[in-house]
Tab-separated table of C-alpha atoms in Angstrom:
chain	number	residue	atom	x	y	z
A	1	UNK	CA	-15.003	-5.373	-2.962
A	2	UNK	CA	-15.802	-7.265	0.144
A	3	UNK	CA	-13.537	-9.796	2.295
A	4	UNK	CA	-14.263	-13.223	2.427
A	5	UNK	CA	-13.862	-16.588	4.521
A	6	UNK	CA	-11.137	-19.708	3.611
A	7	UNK	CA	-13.720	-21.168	1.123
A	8	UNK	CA	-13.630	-19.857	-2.219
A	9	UNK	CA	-15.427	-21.358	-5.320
A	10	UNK	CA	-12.939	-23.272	-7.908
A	11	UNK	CA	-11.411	-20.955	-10.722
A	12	UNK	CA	-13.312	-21.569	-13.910
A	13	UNK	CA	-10.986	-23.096	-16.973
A	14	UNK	CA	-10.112	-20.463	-18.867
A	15	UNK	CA	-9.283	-20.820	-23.115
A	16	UNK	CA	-7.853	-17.402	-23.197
A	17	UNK	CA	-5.505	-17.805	-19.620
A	18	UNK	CA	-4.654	-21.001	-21.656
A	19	UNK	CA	-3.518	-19.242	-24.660
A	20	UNK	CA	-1.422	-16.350	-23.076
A	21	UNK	CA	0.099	-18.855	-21.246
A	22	UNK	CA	1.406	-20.593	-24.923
A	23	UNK	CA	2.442	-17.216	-25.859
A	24	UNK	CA	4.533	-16.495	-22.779
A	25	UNK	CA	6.121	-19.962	-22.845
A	26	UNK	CA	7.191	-19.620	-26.955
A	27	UNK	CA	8.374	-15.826	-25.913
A	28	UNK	CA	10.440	-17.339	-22.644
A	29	UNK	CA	12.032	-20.084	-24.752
A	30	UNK	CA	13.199	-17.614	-28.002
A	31	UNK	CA	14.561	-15.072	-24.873
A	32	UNK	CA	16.632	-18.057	-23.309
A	33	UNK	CA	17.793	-19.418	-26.767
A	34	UNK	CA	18.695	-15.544	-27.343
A	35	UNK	CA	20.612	-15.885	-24.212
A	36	UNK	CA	18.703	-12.311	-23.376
A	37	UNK	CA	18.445	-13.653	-19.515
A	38	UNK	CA	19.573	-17.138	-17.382
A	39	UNK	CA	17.028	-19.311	-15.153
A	40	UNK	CA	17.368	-17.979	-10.905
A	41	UNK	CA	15.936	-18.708	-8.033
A	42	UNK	CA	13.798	-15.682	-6.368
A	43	UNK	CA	14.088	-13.397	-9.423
A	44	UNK	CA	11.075	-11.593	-8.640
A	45	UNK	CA	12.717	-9.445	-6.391
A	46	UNK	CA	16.940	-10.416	-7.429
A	47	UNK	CA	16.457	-10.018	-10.974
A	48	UNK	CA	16.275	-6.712	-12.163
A	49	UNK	CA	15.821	-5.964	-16.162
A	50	UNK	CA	14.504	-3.050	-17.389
A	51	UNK	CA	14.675	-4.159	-20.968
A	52	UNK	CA	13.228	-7.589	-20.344
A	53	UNK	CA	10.167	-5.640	-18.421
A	54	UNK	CA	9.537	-3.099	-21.604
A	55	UNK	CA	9.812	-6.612	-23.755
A	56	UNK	CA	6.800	-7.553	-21.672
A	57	UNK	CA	4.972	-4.230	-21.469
A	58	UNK	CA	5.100	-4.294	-25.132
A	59	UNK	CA	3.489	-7.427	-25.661
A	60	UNK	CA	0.430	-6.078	-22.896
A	61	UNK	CA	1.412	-8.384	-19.965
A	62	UNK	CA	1.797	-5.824	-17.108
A	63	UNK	CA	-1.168	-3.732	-16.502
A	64	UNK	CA	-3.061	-6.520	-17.448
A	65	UNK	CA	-6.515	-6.274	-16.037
A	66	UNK	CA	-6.447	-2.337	-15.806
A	67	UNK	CA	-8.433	0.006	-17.988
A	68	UNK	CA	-7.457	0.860	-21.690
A	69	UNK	CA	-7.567	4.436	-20.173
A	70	UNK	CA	-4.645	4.324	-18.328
A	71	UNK	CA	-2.405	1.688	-20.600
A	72	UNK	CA	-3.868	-1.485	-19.373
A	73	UNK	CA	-5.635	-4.133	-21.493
A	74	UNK	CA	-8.760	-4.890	-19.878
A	75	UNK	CA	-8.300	-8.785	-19.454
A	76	UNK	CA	-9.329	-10.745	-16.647
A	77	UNK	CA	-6.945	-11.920	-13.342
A	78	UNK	CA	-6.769	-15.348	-14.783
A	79	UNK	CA	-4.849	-14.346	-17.868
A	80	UNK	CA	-2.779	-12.327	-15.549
A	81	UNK	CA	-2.215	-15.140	-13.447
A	82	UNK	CA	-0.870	-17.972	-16.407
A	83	UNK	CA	1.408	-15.067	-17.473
A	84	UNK	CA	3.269	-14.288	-13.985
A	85	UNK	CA	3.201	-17.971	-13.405
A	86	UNK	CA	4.619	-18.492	-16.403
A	87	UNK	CA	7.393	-15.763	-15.975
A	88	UNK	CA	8.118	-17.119	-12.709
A	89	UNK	CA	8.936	-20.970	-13.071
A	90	UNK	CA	11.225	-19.857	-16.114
A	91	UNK	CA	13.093	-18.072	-13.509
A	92	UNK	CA	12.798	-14.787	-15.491
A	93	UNK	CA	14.312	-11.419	-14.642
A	94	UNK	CA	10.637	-9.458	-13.437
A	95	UNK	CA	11.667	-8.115	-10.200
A	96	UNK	CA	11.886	-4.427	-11.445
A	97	UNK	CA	8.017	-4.242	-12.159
A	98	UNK	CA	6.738	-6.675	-10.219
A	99	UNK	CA	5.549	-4.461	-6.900
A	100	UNK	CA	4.595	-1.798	-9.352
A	101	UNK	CA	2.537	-4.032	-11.708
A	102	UNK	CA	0.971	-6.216	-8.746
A	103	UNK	CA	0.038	-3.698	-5.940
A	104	UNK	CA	0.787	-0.127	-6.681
A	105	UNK	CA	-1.041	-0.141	-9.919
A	106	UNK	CA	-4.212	-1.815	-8.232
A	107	UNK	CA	-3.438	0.658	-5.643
A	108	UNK	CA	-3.816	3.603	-7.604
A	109	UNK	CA	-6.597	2.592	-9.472
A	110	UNK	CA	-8.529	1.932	-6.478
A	111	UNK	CA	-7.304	4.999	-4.078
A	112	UNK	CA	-5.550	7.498	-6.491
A	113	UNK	CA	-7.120	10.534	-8.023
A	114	UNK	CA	-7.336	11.096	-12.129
A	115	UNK	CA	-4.179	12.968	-12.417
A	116	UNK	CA	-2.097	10.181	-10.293
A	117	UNK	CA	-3.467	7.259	-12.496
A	118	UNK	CA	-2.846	9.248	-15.697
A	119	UNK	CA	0.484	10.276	-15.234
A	120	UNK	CA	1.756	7.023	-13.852
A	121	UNK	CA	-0.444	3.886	-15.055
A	122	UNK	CA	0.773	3.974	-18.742
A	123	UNK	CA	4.119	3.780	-17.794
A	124	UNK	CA	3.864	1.015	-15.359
A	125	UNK	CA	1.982	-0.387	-18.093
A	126	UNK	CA	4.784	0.372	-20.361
A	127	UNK	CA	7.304	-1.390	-18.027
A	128	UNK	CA	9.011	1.846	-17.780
A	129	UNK	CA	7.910	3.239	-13.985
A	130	UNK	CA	8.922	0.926	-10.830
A	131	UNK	CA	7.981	1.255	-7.497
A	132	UNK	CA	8.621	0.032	-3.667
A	133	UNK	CA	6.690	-0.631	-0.522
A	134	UNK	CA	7.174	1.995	2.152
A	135	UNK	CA	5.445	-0.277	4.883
A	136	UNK	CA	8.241	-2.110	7.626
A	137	UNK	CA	10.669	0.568	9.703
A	138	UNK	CA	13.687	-0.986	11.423
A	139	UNK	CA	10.770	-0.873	14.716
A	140	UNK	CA	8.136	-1.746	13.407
A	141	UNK	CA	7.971	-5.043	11.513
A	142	UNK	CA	5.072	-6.940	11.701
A	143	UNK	CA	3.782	-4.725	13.780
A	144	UNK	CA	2.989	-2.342	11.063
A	145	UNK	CA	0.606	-0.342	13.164
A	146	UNK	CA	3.568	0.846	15.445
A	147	UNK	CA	5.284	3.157	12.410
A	148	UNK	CA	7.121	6.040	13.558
A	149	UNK	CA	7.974	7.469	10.330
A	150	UNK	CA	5.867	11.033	10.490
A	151	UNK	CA	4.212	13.171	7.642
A	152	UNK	CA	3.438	17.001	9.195
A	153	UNK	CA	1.102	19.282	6.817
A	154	UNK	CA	2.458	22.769	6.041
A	155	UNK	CA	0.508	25.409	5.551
A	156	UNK	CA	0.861	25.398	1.727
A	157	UNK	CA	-0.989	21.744	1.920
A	158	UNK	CA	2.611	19.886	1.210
A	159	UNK	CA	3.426	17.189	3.422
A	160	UNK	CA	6.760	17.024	5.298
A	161	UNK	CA	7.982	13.500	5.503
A	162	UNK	CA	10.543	12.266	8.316
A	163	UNK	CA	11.698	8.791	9.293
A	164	UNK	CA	12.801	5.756	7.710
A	165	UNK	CA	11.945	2.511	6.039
A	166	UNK	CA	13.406	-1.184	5.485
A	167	UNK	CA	13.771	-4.224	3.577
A	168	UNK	CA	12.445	-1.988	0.938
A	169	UNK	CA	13.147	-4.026	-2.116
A	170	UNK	CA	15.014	-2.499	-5.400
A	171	UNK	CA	14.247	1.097	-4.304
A	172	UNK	CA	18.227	1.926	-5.980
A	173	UNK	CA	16.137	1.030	-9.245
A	174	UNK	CA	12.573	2.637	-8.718
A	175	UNK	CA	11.237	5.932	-9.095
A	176	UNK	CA	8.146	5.820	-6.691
A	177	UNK	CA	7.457	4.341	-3.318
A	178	UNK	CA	3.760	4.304	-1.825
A	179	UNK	CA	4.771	5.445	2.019
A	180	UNK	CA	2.841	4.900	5.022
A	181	UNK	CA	3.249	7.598	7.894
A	182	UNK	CA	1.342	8.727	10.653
A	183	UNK	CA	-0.239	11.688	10.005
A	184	UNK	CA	-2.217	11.760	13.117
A	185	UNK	CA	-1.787	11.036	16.842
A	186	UNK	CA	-3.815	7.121	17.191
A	187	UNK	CA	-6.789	6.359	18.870
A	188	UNK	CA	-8.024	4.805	22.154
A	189	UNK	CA	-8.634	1.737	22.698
A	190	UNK	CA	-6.392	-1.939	21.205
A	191	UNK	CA	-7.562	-0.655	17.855
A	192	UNK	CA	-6.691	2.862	18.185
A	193	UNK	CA	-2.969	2.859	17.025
A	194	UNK	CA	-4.876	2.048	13.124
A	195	UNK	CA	-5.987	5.649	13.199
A	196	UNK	CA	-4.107	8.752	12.093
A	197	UNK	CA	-2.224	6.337	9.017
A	198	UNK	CA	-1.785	7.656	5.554
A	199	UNK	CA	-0.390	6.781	2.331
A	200	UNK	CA	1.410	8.947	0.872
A	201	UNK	CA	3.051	8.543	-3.272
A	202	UNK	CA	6.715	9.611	-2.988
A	203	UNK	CA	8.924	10.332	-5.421
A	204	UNK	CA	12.013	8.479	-4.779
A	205	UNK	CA	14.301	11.502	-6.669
A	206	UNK	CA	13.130	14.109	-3.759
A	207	UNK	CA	15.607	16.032	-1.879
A	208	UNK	CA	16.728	14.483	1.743
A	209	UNK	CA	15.635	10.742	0.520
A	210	UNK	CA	18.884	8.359	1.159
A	211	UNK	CA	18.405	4.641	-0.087
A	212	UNK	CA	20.837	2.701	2.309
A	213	UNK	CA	21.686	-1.086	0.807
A	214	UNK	CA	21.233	-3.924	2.902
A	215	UNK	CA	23.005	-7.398	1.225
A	216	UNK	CA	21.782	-10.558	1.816
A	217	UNK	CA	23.681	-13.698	2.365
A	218	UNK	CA	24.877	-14.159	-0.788
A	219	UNK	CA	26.217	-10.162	-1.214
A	220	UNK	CA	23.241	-9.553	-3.911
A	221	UNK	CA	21.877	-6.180	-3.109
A	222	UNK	CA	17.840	-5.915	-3.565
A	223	UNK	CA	17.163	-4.791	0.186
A	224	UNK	CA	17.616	-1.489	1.352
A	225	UNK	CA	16.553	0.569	4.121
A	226	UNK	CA	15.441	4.168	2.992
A	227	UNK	CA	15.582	7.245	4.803
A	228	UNK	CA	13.680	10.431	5.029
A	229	UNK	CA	14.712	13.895	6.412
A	230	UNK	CA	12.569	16.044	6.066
A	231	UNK	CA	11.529	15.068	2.798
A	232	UNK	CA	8.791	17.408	1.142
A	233	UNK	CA	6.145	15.614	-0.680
A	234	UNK	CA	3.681	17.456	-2.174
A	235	UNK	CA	0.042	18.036	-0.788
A	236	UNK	CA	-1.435	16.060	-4.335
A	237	UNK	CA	0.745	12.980	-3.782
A	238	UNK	CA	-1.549	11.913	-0.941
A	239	UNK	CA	-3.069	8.489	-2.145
A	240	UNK	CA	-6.329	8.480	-0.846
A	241	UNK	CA	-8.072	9.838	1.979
A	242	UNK	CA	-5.852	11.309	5.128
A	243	UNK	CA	-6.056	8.719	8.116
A	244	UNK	CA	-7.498	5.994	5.921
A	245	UNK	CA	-3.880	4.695	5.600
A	246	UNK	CA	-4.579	1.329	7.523
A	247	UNK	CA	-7.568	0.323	5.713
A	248	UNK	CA	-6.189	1.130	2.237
A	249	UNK	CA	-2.795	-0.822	3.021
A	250	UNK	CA	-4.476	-3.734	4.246
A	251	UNK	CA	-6.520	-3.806	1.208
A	252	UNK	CA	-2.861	-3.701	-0.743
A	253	UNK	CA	-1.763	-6.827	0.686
A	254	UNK	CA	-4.091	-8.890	-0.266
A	255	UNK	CA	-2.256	-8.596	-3.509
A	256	UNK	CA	0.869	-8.887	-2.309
A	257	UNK	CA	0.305	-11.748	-0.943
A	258	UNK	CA	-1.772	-14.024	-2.931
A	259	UNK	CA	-0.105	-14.502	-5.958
A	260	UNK	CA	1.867	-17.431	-7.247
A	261	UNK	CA	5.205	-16.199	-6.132
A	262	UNK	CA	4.410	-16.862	-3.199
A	263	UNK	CA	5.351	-20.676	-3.480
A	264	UNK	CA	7.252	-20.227	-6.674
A	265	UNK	CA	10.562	-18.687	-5.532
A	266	UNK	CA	12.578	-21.703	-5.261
A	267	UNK	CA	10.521	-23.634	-8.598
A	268	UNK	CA	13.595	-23.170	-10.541
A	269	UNK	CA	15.318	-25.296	-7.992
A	270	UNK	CA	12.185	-28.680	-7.972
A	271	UNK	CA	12.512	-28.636	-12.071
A	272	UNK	CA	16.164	-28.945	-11.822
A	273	UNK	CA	15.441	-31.193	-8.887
A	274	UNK	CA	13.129	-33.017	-10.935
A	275	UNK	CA	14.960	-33.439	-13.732
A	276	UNK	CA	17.745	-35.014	-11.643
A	277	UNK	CA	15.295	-37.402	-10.420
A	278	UNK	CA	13.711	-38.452	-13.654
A	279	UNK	CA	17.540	-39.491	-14.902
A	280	UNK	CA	18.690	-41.169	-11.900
A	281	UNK	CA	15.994	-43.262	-10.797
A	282	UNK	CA	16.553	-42.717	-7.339
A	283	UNK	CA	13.532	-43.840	-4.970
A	284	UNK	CA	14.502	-41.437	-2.425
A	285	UNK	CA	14.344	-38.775	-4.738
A	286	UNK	CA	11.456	-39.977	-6.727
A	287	UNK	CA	9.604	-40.144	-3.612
A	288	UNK	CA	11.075	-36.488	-2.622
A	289	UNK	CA	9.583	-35.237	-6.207
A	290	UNK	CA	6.195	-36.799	-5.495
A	291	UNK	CA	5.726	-35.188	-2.186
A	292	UNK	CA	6.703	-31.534	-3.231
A	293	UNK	CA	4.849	-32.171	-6.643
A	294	UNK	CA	1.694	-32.854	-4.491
A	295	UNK	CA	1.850	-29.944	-2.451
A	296	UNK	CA	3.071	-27.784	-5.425
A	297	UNK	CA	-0.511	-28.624	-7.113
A	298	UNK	CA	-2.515	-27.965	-4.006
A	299	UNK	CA	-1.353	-24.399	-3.483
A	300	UNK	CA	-1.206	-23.517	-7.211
A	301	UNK	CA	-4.873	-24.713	-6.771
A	302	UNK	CA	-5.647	-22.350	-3.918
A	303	UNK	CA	-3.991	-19.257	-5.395
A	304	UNK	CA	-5.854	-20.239	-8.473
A	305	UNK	CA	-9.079	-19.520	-6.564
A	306	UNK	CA	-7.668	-16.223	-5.058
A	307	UNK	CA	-7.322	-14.947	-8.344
A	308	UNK	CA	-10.709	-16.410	-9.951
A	309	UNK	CA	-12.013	-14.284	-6.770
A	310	UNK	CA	-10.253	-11.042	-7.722
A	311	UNK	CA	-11.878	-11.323	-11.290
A	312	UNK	CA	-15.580	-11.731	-9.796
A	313	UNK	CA	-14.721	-8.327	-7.646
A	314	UNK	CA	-13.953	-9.751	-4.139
A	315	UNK	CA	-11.161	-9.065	-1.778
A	316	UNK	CA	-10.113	-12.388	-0.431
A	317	UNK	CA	-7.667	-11.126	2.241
A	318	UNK	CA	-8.014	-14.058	4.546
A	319	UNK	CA	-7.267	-17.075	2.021
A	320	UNK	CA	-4.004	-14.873	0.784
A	321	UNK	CA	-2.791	-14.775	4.060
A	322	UNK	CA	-3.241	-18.392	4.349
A	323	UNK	CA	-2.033	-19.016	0.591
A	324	UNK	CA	1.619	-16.471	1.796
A	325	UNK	CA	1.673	-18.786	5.380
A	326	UNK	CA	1.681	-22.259	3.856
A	327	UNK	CA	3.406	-21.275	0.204
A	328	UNK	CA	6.419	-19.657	1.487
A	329	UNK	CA	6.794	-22.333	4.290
A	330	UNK	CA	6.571	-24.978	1.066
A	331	UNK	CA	9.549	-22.719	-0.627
A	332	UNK	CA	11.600	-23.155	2.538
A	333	UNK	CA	10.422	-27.034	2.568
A	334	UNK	CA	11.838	-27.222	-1.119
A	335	UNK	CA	15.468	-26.409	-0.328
A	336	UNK	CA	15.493	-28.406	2.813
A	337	UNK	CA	13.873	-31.642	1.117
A	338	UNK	CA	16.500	-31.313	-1.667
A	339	UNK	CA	19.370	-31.375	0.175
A	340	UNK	CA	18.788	-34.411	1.843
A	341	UNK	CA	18.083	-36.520	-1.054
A	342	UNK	CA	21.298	-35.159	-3.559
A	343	UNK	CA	24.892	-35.848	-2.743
A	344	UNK	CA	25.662	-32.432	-4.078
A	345	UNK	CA	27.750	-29.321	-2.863
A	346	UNK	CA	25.423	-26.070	-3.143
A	347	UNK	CA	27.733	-23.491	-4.697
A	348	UNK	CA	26.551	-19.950	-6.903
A	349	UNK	CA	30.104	-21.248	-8.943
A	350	UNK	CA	29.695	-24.860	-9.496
A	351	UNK	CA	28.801	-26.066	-12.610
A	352	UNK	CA	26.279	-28.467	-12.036
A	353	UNK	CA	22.778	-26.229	-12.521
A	354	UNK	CA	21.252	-28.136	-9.397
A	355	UNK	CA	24.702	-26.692	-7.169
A	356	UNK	CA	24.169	-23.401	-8.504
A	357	UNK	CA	20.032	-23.268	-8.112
A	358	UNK	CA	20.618	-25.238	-4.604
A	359	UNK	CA	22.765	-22.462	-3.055
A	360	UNK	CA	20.914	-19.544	-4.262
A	361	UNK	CA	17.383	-20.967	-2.781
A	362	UNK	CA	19.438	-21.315	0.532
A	363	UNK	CA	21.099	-18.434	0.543
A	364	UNK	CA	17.628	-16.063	-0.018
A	365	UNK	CA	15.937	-18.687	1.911
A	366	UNK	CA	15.397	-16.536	5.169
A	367	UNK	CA	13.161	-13.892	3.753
A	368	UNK	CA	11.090	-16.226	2.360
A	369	UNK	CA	8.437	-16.584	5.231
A	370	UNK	CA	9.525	-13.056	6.183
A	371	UNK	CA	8.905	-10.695	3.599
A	372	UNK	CA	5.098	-9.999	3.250
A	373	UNK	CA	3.861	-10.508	6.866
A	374	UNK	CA	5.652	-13.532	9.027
A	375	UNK	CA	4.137	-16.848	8.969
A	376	UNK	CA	2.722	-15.887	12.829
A	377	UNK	CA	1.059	-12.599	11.631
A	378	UNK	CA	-0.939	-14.278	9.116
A	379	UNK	CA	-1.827	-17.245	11.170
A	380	UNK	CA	-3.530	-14.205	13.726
A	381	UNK	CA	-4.615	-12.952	10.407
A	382	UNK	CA	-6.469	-15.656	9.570
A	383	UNK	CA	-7.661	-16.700	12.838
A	384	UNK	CA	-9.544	-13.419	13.547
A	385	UNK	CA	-10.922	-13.888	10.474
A	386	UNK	CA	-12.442	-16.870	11.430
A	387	UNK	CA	-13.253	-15.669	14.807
A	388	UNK	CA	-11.093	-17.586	16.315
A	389	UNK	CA	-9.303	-14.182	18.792
């Protein structure tokens, strides 16, 4: 896979994305008639299901572009894409998969050894295995290079893993985490602090691991910071090579941070929105609609290019860090936009649908341009890719 510049070819029309898609939206509509799950805000990382993710493992949409060998189904990223977009705007409950099934699956098929993707795949495949991102530390935010959290070799080849991790995202409800530690003192030079970074696949069950919750603003519990003392992880759980760990985990985020819920978080909120427009009339809201409409279809449009890119084998790391600056900034734009234009009192108890979807969006509205790399990390991002620093 290679990197590539901001310009990326158009995404081809697909029949068979088209199709999946009709088969997600029939299966969404028969689960909310069912009353199996309610429309949220953010409920890629708030809303936790296990049975709603086996429901979709059993139909083959996780693990969708992986091999049949390990569980997966061998389709291409645009399918993927109409099905998480799909899964998404409903407002459905996929957060206990969703790291699992869109970067530590691709991370282990790309990085893991035989055994690793065996024992593991199917079941994320399944919707039966969930895991976390072991990347920020309560120091070391954006900074990612700056870690502290340490893995020591013993002499039996097992790794001894100290330090701790944040904002780490339903670990209370996964079973593995992909961990980065320094396993090696860093290098010279403004580079040098890259070197001596592994990734290690942890076990989230070991001895001395303590998962700390950290609420958010509305009490909801999906952050948490998780410790390590002197955890022992053993030697076959490294992912990878040793000291490779900042190339491979820059790799990871490019799929963490191009996909479609990256400006979908808050879509529950512009359909109700929209509706309220269409049956009031309101110019100021019509006008309101139009705009975020417009820049709705602009950015599905880019991350529809990120994925046509994945399927023809490249790594488009720059245009996902520009897709994660300007789609989470449109997410914030969304609840902001709203507010002005509805004479409405945000409330998670009122019973007006736009209330209720209004004060969820703004109370998970500040990790929106947070989580994944701050908007001012990926504008760097971008600009030294363009040679701009």
């Amino acid at each position: 896979m290679t990197s590539n510049q901001l310009t990326l070819a158009p995404a081809p029309p697909s029949a068979a994305a088209e199709q999946v898609r009709l088969e997600v939206r029939q299966f969404l509509a028969e689960e909310l008639a069912a009353g199996s799950f309610s429309t949220h805000v953010d409920t890629w990382l708030s809303g936790v299901d296990p049975e709603f993710s086996r429901k979709l493992g059993a139909r083959g949409w996780l693990g969708m572009t992986w091999p049949k060998q390990y569980g997966g189904h061998e389709r291409t990223a645009m399918e993927r894409y109409a099905v998480t977009e799909e899964l998404l705007a409903a407002g459905a409950p996929v957060a206990a998969h969703w790291i699992a099934d869109r970067q530590s699956g691709p991370n282990l098929l790309r990085y893991g050894t035989e055994e690793q993707r065996k024992e593991i795949l199917p079941r994320i495949a399944a919707g039966e295995c969930y895991f976390v991102i072991g990347m920020s530390e309560p120091d070391s935010g954006s900074d990612l290079a700056s870690i502290r959290t340490r893995a020591t070799r013993k002499a039996d080849g097992d790794f001894v893993v100290t330090g701790a991790k944040v904002w780490t995202s339903n670990a209370h409800h996964s079973h593995y985490g992909i961990v980065l530690v320094r396993t090696g003192p860093p290098g010279e030079g403004p580079r040098g602090k890259h070197q001596g970074l592994t990734q290690l696949l942890v076990d989230l069950s070991l001895p001395g691991i303590t998962i700390n919750p950290i609420r958010i603003l509305d009490g909801g519990h999906h952050f948490n910071e998780v410790v390590f003392d002197d955890v022992v992880v053993p030697g076959d759980m490294l992912l990878g090579t040793e000291g490779a760990g900042w190339h491979q985990v820059t790799a990871e985020l490019a799929f963490e941070r191009s996909g479609p819920e990256r400006f979908l978080s808050t879509w529950p909120l512009l359909a109700e929105f929209g509706r309220r427009a269409a049956s009031t009339g309101d110019p100021a809201q019509l006008a309101t609609l139009g705009r975020l409409s417009a820049r709705a279809l602009a950015l599905r449009q880019l991350s529809l290019r990120i994925a046509a890119a994945l399927d023809r084998g490249e790594l488009p790391d720059i245009p996902a860090a520009l897709v994660k600056d300007v789609g989470t900034t449109f997410e914030q734009d969304v609840v902001d936009e709203v507010r002005r234009v509805v004479d409405v009192v945000p409330s998670l108890d009122s019973p007006d649908p736009l209330g209720r979807a209004l004060a969820e969006a703004q109370l998970h509205a500040p990790g929106y341009t947070l989580r994944g790399g701050t908007n001012e990390i990926l504008r760097g991002i971008v600009a030294r890719g363009l040679g701009l620093r």
